[in-house]
CSV table of N, CA and C and ligand atoms in Angstrom, one decimal:
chain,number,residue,atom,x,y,z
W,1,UNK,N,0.8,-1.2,0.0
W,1,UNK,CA,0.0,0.0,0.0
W,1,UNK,C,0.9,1.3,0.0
W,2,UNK,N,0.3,2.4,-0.5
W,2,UNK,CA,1.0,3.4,-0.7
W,2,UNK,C,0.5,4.9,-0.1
W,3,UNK,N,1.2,4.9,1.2
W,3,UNK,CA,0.7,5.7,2.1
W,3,UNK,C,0.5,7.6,1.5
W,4,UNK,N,-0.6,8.3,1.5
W,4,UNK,CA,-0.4,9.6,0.9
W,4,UNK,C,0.8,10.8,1.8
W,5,UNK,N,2.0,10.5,2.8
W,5,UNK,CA,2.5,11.1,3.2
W,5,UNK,C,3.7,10.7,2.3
W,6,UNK,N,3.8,9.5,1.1
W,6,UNK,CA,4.9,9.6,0.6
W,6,UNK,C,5.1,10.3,-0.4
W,7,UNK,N,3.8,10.0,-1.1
W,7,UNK,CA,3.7,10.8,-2.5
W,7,UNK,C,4.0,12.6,-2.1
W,8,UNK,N,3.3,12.9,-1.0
W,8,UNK,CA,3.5,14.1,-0.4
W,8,UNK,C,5.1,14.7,-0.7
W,9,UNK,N,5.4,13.9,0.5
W,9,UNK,CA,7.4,13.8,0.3
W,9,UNK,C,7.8,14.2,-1.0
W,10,UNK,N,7.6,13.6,-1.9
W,10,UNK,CA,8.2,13.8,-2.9
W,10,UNK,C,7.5,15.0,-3.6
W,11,UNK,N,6.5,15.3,-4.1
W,11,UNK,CA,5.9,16.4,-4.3
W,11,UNK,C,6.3,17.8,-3.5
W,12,UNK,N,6.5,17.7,-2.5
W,12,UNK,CA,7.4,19.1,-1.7
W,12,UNK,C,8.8,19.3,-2.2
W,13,UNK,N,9.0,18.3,-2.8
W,13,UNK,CA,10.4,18.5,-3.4
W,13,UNK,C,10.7,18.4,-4.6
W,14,UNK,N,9.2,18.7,-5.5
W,14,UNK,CA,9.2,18.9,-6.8
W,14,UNK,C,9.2,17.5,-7.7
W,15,UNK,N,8.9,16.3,-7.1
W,15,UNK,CA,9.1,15.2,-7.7
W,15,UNK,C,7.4,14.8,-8.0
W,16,UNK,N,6.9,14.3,-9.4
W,16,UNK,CA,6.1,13.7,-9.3
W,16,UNK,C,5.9,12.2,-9.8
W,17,UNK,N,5.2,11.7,-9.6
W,17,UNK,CA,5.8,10.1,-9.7
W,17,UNK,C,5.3,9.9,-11.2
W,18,UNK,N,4.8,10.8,-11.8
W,18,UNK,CA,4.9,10.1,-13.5
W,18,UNK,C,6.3,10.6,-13.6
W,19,UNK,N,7.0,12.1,-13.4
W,19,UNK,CA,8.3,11.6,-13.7
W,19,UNK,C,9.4,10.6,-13.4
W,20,UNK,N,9.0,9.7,-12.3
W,20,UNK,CA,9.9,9.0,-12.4
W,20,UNK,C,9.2,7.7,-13.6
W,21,UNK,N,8.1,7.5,-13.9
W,21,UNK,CA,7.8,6.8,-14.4
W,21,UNK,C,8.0,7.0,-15.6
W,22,UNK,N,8.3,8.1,-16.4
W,22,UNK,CA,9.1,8.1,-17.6
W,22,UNK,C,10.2,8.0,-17.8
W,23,UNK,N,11.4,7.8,-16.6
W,23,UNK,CA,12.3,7.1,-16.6
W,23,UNK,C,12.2,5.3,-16.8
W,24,UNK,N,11.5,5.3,-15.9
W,24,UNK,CA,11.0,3.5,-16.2
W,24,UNK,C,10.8,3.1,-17.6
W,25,UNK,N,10.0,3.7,-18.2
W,25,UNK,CA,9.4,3.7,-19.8
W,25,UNK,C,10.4,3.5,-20.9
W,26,UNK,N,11.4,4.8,-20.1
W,26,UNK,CA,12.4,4.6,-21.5
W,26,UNK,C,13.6,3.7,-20.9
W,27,UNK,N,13.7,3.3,-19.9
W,27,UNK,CA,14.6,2.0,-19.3
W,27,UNK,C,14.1,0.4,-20.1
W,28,UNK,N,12.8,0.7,-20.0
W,28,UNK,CA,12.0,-1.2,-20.4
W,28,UNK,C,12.0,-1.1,-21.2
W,29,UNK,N,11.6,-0.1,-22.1
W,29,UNK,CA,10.9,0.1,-23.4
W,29,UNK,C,11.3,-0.7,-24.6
W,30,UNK,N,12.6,-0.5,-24.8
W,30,UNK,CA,14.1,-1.4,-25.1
W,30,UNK,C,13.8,-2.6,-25.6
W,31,UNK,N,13.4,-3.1,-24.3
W,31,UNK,CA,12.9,-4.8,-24.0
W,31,UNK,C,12.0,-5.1,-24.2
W,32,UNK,N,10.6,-4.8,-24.0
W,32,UNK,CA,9.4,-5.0,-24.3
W,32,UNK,C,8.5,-3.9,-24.9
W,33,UNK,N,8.4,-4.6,-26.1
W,33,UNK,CA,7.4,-3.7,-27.2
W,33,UNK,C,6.0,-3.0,-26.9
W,34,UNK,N,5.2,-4.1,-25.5
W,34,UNK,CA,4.0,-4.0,-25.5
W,34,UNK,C,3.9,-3.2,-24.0
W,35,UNK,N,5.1,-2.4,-23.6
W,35,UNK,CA,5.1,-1.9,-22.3
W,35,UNK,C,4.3,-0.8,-22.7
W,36,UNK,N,3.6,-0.3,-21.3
W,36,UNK,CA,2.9,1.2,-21.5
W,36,UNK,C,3.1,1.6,-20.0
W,37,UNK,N,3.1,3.2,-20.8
W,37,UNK,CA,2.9,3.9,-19.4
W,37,UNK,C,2.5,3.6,-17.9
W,38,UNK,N,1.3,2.8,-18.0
W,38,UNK,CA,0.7,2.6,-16.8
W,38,UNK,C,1.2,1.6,-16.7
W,39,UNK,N,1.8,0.8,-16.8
W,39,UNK,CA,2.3,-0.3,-16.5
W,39,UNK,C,3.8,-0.1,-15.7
W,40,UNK,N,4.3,1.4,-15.9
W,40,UNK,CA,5.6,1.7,-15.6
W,40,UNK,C,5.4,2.3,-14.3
W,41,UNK,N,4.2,3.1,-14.4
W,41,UNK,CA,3.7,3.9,-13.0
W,41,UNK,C,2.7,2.8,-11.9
W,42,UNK,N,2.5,1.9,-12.2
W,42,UNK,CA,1.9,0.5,-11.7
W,42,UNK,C,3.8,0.2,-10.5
W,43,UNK,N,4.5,-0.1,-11.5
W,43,UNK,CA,5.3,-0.8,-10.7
W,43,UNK,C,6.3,0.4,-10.1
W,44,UNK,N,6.4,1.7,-10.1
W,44,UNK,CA,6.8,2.7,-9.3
W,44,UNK,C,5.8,2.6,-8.3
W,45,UNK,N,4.3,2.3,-8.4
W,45,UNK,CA,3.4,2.7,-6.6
W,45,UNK,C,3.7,1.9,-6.0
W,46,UNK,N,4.0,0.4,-6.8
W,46,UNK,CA,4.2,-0.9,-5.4
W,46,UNK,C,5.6,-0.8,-4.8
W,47,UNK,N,6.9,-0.3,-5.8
W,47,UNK,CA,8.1,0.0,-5.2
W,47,UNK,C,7.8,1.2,-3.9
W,48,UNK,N,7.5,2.1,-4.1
W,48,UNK,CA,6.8,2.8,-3.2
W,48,UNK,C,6.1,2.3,-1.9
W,49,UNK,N,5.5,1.6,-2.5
W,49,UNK,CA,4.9,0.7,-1.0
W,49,UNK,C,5.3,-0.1,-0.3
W,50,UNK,N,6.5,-0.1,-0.7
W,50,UNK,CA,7.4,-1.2,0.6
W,50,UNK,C,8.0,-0.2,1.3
W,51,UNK,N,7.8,-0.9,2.9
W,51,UNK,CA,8.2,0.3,3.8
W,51,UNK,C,9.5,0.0,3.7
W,52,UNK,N,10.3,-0.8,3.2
W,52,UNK,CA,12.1,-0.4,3.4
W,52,UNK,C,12.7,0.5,2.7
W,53,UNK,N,11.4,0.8,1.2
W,53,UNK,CA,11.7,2.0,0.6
W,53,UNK,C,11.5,3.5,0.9
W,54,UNK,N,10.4,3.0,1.9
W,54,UNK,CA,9.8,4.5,2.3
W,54,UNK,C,10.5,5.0,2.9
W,55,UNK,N,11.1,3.8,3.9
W,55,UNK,CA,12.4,4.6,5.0
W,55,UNK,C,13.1,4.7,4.7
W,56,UNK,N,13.8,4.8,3.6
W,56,UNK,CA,15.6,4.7,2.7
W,56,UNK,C,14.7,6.7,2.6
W,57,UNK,N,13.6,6.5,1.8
W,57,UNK,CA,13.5,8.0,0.9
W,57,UNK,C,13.0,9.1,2.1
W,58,UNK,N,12.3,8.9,3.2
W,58,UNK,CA,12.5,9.9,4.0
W,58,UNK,C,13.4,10.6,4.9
W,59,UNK,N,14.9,9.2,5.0
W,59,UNK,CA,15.8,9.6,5.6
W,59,UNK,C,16.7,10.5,4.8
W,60,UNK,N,16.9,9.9,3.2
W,60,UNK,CA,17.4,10.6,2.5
W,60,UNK,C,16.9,12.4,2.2
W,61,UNK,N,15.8,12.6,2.4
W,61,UNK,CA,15.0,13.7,2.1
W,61,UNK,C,15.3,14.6,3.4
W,62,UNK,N,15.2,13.9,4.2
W,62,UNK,CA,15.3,14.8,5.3
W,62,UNK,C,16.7,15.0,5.8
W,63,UNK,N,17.8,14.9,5.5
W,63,UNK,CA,18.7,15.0,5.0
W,63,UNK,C,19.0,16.1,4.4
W,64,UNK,N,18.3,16.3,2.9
W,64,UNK,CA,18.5,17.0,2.1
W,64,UNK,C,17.7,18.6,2.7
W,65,UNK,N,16.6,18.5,3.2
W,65,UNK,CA,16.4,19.3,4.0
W,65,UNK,C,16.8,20.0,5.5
W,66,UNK,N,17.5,18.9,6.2
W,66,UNK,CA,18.1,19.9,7.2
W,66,UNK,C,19.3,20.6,6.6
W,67,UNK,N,20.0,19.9,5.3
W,67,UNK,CA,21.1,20.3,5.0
W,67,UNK,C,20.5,22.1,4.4
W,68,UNK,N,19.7,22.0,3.6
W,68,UNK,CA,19.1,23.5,3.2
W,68,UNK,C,19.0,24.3,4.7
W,69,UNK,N,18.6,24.2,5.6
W,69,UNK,CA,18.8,25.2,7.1
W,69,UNK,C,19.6,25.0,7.6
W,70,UNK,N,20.7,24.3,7.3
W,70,UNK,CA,22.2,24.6,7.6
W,70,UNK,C,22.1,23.9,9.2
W,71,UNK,N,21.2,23.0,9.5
W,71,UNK,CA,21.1,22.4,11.1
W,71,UNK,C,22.4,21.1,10.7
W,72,UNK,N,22.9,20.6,9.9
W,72,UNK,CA,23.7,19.6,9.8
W,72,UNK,C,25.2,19.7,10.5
W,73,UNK,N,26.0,19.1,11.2
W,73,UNK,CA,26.9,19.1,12.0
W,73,UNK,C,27.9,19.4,10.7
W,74,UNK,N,29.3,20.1,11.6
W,74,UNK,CA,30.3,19.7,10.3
W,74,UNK,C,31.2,18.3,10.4
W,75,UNK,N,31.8,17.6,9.4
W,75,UNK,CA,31.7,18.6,8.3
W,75,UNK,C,30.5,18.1,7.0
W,76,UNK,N,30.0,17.5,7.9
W,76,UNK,CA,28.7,17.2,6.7
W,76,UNK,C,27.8,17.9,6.1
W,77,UNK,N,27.6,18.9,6.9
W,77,UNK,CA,27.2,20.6,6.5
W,77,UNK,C,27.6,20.7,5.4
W,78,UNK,N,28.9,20.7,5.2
W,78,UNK,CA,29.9,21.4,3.8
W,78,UNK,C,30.0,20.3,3.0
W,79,UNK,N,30.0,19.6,3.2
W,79,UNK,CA,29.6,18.1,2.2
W,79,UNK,C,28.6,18.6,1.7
W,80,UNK,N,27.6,18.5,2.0
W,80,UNK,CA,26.2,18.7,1.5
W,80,UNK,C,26.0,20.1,0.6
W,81,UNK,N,26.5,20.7,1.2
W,81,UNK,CA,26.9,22.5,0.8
W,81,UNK,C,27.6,22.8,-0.9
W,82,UNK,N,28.5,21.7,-0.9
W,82,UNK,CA,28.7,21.6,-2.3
W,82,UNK,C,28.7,20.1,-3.0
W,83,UNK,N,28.3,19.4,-2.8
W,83,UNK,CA,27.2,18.4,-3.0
W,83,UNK,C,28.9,17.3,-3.6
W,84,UNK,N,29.9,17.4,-2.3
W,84,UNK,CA,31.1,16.6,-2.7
W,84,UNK,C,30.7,15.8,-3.2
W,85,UNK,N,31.3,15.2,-4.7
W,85,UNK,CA,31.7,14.2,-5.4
W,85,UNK,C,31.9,12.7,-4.8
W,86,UNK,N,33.3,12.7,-3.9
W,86,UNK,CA,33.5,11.8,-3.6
W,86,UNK,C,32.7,11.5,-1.6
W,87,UNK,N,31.7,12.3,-1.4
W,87,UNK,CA,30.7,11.8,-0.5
W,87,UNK,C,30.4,10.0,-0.6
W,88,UNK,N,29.5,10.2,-1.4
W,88,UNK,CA,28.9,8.3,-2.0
W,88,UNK,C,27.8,8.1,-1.5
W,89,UNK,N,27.4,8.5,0.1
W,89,UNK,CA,26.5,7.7,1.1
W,89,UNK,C,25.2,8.4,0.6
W,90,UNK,N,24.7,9.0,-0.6
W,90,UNK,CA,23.8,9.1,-0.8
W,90,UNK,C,23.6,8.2,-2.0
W,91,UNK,N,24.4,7.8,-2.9
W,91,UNK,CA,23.8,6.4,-3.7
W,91,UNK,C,23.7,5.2,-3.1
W,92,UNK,N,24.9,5.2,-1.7
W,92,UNK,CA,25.0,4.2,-0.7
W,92,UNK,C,23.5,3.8,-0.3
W,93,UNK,N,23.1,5.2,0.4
W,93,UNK,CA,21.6,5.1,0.5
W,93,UNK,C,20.6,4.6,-0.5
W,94,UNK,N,20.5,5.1,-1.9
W,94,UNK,CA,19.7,4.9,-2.4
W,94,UNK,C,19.4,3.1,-3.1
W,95,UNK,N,20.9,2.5,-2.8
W,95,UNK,CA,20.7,1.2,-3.3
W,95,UNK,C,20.1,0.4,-2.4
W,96,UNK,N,19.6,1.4,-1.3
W,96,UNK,CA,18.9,0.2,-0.2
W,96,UNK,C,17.1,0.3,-1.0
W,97,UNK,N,17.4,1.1,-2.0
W,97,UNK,CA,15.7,0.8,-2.6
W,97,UNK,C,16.3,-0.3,-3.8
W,98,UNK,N,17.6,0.0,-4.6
W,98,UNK,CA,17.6,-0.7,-5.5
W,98,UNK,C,17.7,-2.4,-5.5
W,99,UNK,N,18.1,-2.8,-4.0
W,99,UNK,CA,18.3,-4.2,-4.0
W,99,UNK,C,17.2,-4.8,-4.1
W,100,UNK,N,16.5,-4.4,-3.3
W,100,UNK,CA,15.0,-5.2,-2.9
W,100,UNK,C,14.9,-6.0,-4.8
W,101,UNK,N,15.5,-5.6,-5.9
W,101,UNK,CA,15.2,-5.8,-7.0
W,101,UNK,C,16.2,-6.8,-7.9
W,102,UNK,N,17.5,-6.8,-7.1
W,102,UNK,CA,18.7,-7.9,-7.2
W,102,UNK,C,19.6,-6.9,-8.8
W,103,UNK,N,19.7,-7.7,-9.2
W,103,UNK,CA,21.1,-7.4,-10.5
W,103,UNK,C,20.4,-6.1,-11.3
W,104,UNK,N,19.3,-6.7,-11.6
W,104,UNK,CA,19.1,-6.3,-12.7
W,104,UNK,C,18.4,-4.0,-12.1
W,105,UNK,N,18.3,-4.3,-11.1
W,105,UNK,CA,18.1,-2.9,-10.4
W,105,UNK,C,19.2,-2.2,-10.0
W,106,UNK,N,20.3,-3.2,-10.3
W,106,UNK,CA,21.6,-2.7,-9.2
W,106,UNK,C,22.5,-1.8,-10.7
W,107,UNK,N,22.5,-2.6,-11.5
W,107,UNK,CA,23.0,-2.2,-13.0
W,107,UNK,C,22.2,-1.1,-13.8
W,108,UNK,N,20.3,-1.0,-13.3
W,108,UNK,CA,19.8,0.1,-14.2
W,108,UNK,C,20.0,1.4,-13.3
W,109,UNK,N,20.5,1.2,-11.9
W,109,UNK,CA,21.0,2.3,-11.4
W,109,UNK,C,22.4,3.0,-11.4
W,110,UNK,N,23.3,2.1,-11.9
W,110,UNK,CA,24.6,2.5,-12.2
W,110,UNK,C,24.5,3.5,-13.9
W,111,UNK,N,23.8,2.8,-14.6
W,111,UNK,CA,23.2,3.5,-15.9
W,111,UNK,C,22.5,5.0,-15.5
W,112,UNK,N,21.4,4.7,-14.8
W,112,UNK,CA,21.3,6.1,-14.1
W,112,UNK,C,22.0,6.9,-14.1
W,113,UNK,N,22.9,6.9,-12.5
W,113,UNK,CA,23.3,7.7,-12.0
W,113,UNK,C,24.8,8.1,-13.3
W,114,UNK,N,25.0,7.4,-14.2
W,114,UNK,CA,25.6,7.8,-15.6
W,114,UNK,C,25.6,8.8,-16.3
W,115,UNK,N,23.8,8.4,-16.6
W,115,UNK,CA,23.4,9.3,-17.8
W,115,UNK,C,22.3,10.3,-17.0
W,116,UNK,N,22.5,10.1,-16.1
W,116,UNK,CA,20.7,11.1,-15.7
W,116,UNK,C,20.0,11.8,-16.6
W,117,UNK,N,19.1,10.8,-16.8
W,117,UNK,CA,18.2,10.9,-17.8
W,117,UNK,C,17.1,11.8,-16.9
W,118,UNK,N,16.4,12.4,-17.8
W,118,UNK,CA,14.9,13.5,-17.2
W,118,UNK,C,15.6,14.8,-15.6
W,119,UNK,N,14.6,14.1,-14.7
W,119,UNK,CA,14.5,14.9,-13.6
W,119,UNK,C,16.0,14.6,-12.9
W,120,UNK,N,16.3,13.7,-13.1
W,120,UNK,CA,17.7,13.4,-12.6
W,120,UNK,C,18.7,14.4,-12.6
W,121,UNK,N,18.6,14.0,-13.6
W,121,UNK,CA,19.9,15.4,-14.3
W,121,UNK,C,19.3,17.0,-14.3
W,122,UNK,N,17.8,17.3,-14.5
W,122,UNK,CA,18.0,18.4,-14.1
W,122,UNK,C,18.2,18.7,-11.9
W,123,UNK,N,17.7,17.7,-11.3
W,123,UNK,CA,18.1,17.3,-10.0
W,123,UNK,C,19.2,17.6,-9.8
W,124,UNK,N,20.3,17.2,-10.4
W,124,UNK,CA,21.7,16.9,-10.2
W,124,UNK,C,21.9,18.4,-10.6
W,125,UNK,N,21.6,19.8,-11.3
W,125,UNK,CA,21.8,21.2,-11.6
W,125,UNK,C,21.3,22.0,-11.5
W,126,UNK,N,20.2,21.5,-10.7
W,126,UNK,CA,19.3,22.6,-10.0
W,126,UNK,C,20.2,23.1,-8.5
W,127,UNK,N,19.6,24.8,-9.2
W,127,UNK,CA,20.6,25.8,-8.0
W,127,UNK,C,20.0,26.1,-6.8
W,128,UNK,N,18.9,25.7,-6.8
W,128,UNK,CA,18.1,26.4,-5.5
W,128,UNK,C,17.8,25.1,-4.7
W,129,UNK,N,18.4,25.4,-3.3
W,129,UNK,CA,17.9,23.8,-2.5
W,129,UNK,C,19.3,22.9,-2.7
W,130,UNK,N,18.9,22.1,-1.8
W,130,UNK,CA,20.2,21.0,-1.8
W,130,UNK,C,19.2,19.6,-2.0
W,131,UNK,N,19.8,18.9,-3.0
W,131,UNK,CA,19.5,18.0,-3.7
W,131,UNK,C,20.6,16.8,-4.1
W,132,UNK,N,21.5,16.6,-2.8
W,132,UNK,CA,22.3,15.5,-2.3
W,132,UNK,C,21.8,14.1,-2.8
W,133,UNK,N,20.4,14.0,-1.8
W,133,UNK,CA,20.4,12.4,-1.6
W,133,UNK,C,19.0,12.4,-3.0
W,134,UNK,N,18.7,13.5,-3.4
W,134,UNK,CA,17.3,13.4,-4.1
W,134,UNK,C,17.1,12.4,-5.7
W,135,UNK,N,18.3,12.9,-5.9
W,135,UNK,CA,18.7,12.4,-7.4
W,135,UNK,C,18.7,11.0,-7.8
W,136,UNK,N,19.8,10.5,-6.7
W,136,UNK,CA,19.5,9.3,-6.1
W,136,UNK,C,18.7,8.5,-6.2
W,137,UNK,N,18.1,9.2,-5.0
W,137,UNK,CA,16.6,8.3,-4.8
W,137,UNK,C,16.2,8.1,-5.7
W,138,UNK,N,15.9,9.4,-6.5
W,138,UNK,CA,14.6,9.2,-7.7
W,138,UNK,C,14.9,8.3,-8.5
W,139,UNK,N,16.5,8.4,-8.9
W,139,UNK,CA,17.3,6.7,-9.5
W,139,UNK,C,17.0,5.5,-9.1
W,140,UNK,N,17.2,5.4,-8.0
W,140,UNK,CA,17.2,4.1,-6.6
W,140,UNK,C,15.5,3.7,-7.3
W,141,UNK,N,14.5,4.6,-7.2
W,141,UNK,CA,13.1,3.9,-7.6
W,141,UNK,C,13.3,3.8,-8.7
W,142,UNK,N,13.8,4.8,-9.9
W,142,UNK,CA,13.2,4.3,-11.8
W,142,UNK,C,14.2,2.5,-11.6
W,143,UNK,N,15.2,2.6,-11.3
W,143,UNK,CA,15.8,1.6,-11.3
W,143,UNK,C,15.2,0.3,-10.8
W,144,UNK,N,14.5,0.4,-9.8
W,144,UNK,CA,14.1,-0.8,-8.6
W,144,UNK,C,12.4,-1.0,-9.5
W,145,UNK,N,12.0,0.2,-10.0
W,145,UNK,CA,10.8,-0.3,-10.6
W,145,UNK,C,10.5,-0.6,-11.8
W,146,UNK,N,12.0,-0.3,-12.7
W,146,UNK,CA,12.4,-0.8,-14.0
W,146,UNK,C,12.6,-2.3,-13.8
W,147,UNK,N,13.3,-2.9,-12.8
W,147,UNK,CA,13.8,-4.3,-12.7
W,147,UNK,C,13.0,-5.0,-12.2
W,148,UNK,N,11.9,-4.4,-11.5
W,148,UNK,CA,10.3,-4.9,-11.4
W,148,UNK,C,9.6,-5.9,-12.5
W,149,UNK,N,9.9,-4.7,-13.6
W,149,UNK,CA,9.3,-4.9,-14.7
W,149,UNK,C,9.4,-5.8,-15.1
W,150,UNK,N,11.0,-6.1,-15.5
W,150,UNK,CA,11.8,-6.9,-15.9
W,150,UNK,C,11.6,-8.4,-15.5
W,151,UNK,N,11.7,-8.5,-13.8
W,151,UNK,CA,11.4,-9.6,-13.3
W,151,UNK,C,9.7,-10.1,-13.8
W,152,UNK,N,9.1,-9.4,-13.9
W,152,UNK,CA,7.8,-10.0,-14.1
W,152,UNK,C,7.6,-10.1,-15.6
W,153,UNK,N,8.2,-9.8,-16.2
W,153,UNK,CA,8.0,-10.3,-17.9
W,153,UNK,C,7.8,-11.7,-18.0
W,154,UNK,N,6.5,-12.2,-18.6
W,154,UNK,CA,6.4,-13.2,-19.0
W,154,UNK,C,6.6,-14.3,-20.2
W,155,UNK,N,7.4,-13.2,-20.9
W,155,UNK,CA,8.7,-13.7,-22.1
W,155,UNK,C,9.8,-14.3,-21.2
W,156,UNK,N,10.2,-13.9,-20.3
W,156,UNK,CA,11.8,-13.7,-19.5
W,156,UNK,C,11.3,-14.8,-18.7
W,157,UNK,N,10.4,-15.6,-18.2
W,157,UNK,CA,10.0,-16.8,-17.5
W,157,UNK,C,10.0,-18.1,-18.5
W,158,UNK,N,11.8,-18.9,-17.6
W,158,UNK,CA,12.2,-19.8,-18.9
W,158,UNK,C,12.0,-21.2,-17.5
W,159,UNK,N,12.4,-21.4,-16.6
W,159,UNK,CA,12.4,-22.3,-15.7
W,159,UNK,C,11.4,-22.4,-14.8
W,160,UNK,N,10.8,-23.3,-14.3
W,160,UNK,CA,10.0,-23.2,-13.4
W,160,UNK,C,8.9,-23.0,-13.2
W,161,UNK,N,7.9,-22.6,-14.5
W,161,UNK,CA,6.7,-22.2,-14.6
W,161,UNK,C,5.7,-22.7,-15.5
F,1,MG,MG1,23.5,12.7,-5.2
């Protein structure tokens, strides 16, 4: 289930979940001819509804917002402040959405965090606000609910069924 305080979260911070589902789209799309939109935003609300996701994205978020009121200790204040490179612990974080999804989540997030495709990349150069762990995240889900997809194709079911 997909509680309305998450969709919230992300919506205060400019995210809405058809954009991350147009990342999804053009991740699968690739693979399967007969994918559709709602099919992409289907498997972003159930990623969504696992609470190990929900608490990966509100820690990450709130994060990104104490870091904007400058309440963060140093030197992670100034980490955050210029959104150091070699930090990490916010993709660290966000692969705690991408596992729940095994290989094939772990790899469409490395692609990701690559190419930042859509909101990502404008995420990653947007001036206003600190947007550390956000980018991520929103990776961490097209990724986890790309490999969703993937796993449930019923072309890709060769053993066992
Ligand atoms: Mg980041």
């Amino acid at each position: 289930m997909l509680p309305e305080w998450v969709v919230e979260t992300l919506r205060k911070r400019g995210i809405e979940l058809s954009m991350i589902g147009d990342i999804v789209y053009k991740l699968q799309k690739p693979y399967n001819a007969d994918l559709k939109m709602e099919d992409c935003m289907e498997s972003v609300k159930i990623v969504l509804g696992k609470r190990e996701v929900q608490y990966v994205l509100c820690t990450g978020i709130a994060l990104d917002e104490l870091a904007e009121k400058k309440l963060l200790p140093q030197p992670l204040q100034s980490i955050m402040d210029c959104d150091e490179s070699l930090y990490g612990v916010d993709e660290t974080l966000a692969l705690g959405i991408t596992n729940v999804y095994g290989m094939i989540g772990l790899t469409s997030f490395g692609y990701l965090d690559k190419v930042k495709p859509g909101i990502i990349g404008e995420l990653n150069n947007r001036k206003n606000g600190i947007h550390v762990f956000l980018d991520d995240l929103v990776a961490g889900l097209a990724a986890a609910a790309s490999a969703r997809i993937a796993h449930n194709d019923p072309k890709a079911k060769v053993y066992g069924e």
